[in-house]
Steps between C-alpha positions, in 0.01 A plus 500: 500500500775743592704437183192564281433832676860613461509406135212737430665802663711764332871536549607755760603850405829652595497616863658825403249585231324830575126472539224731378388794709192434714282781633263489793189460285643203311613328822164567666312347207715186518461483878121526486466250215726235656446583869376151606800333336751743651353461849513120462867533396578708809307262729691197372842664535438639849621273783213282635636564850329840494165329555226495241321817616810722491619325184173594322510863612872535424454354150233759424705783653818417306308465174330835549839664567635382164398817314797718396540860610519651155651356179728200544703278271362148496741211516527310172317191618444268202149455365313176546228325305214629718558858389507654849867589479466666164372784718801671664266630769425145617870407490579802719234445766579127513865577563404748773278240666778238491758746635294627794372154583853365520596795722221398738625141526816531720433498878546819699843534665585677823677830452383547139217720380232289326405567142152631435395170340599312819257696717128416534314682220326825585258451210300296433401434862218294647393526864336218692535236225758253376503451122635198318450322166273198458659168588617268227578131519786295638716576193476876555581459869807290419618748235461794740713318757771428242503864386527614862826306530655693209678833519320808368692510168437128444128545567497787253679286242248218541203735473639684196553166332157363582264795522661730244618217269849654466801306378797470733690770313209739542468411869872565545457844339203595723679391817813691406296813429331454840841512673571130555877444494495132400194415286659168393504381861133594536410302187698201623325510839160528332571173316461320835122556485302287250363695204133505610440830325128444439444517876619862507167596342304334782260700725741404782738768368245762392516800736218669307241234589492500877327363805460695824513391863497711818822576681562390860170609653613433856809717457297781344256480790787516751648807330163673503454423868848634579428825314177550696634378836415810704142530374447124528622497861252769594215319326590168663513657846155646451366167377646314799330739741166446326516118486346320801781247523526319169383497137557374146783633287443601136563142380261334744598146595736451205842359584808714430659462159698175455389372840457126536142379500342167403359619165831651386696194607258263325531694174879450510496131594564270199343213693165680504479566126174381347560201272211374288469131411588408143147374425298768682412681176329190359215512753488874566232726353766770468751542219736758645840527668360376833489141367848500345729242665853582616741394225871514431806309626576748781168499685684333789785754514410667830786750483395624154137531605597688816705749295211552261254566783740731686571705186127529432442632852805731514672556163846649547681762295650241264161349414346615172127530560249538217122484492224531244314832525258500791670212682606533864849378592460450875557170677237225521240515774554132582669190360470516117449210262806346336461453124857429386859475619779399265782609271411690183787582267753690716280559804329327788134595486221486758141589409247571776130595509317680781149493355531843338852516359763286334852560634807373314835490683819436301863481611813418296596132492868579549436641848590860418325782683178652376146378443186595310145515636210542255130541578184465293134535590303179471172580674211344312730304268327188374503279193734629230616787722632242749646260244866609496766699685838625379781302664787693343634682197844441353674553163182640346293199608239443769402189699158451654354300786159377384186407693460133597202467264706598194573190293697649211709810428605637162654809343315689226586809293194727525601676178484176299142372538546215253818366661471213742586503869835355612472270801699590813639260757283494812671348805326520838315805370814681378515584129804501280633844399317702237585836346362788705360798306534707819881475487553552128644837394470652155240456229207270568504220242336224706302462822537164673226399741445203729219262407367301795263207460271358766172308496315801358740551208793729409552851639757767414696712749787739434795632697475875557794523739317403821448191715156407367468487120208684339208292372411561133142479373308600187141600424233754586530633857283300734515189283871467427655157447838331514746557215482136402374502141638633172251789489604633842869462414449693173330777700804534726780456242538861367464650847725271708782754516268756661526288817847651551331821617359312801828366642532530878158668530334240723294350217263216585346430156482646150204452266498565123163579342473516119208741485492606131630415153505815285527505117778738396445754221691492170488117497723480806349178634348459847645635824446346843410699810596335829463632853736363766429553869756426771353440846719544808516313830439820697189604306604843373754566228312309229633574152283500185645515149293529182724360228480502121654244263509514120535184289847600379655578840664260742417696814192679625507874569361663811219733392379605846562412863355559842588432863245421771210515255205261478513471120576160354426333835224284650325805652502689167555262206516783245779691329541765229832605348639659186824528307646696209598264216674559168388281212720353232376774268643763734167623639452561872188373676351514846386149591290431808323193635296390799352171614211331321244675722617846385214664308678813370834685511567875477818707484565863590800731503742475208281244322121523480324183392236251611395147412231251592617170639818416687757623243593836348732590212571865416756658267729743683853639509814390678514620861128573531355494853147380573275413795293184477159427648234244430161359590425143606203295386322571829533877446774562755801710405852373439820703525810424300799354682791746486 
């Protein structure tokens, strides 16, 4: 992989070659356009010992300081195939980010004034919260630990190779321009870390997509009390005089934080974990996680289970905690149910269930420090929604733990409806690896989903970057069905890549409803209108997309979208959307369509037209703006989705 990347790069320019002049406006444009990439570069090069919160804020601060004060000469960094470095403004700000980030890496020494980059950033600043990127898998954790063992220049060399796709000669030039005395030594040290460059694009290393947690609440409370000591003493004295000899404190009968009590001790005792019999699901009226048996070769490893429970109750600073939106991350109220304990790829994994949440604990197999703790809501999960859990992701693949009632697992490309499903190994409920669309960077050319078969037939679920895969259905809202037949697969095929917009959004299910087929003018064939609705575990945050697909295109196009709307759902199974379309003859049209129960459609604004029935076609001009409205068969009004 590394030799192929290097072969595609350009040869380095002479280090002494003068670069073009860069002004503030040009550098600012490059900084704004590539800000997420530059901040990721700074975050990866900064020493992990800073802690993730300070590392995030410092990466943003150093990137924002990269603007020049006036016109500067950009270093002659060679261009690469992506085209970013053909802009001297980007080459300049990248060099500034690398230079200041490397200056921040050395530890402070007694008797020496610190550099500005070594001090905590003044801006941006966040009070009362700790910010950190979303957690990745065991591979990202292992890579972060390996990078932490490198020197700052070696980390920079590795990141410039992998993230910026620079050849070694180009990396040597950047490091030299950043003030590194021995770039060759940095490159040699970077060779000690395996070339897992695809992982550098993981959400684990994205300081622009963050999670927030409170800071030390007890310490903040103590500081507040100390600042108000005089007033508090007076108030307490008055309260003591008024009390007749005793009374409740503000917390009632609650025990102090971290005090020992039977409930807390039971929740941390591996011997009290709930373990369901292997055949309980066969006689139960329920088909949810509560009837899953405990599986995996390490269900008897008491030490592993104790670590998992302790980390759940009190995650330390080195634990990477992530949760789907709307999911609480506190400890269990009592002994949870054990679903799995075993080794998955490069990690030991424990999966627990407390009746409302799934918790996944993972630690490196090699015994190095660090762990990951992931949470997902599972309240009300039944049937297909409780048919699979993500065990782990590695090398672009994902492994699942399936429900005990699943008899067969297969991999299917949602974009190829006529292709058959490829069977997956299924051992004690654990599937073989299949390609994960949630981990794939770049252009979407396929979308692999998991097909699970039980007594009721096949069902499709897809990995959207969370613990519980999203259930896929097709059909009119309120009467949707499984994506098991050719017709339902053809409905989904052009719109599969739109699922990428719902990654890490807490999605429970996604339904695709083909609500209209519209003849195109100028003998353009027939276009399909499909409405997709993504439902979340928390209830709010639903996402609706009205999508349009012509017979000559591979992908559907989003014509309209809405968040937290009732359209295209069981409570309002109606939708109206429009799109500007250019025919093969070069004429622009406004096309609009609603469901079959749409009696008429009207437009206002830049285009004025009306039509009876559920479709409208009107000649217009490029860039025209219009507002859509309609009437249903029962006389009620219908607004266009925007």
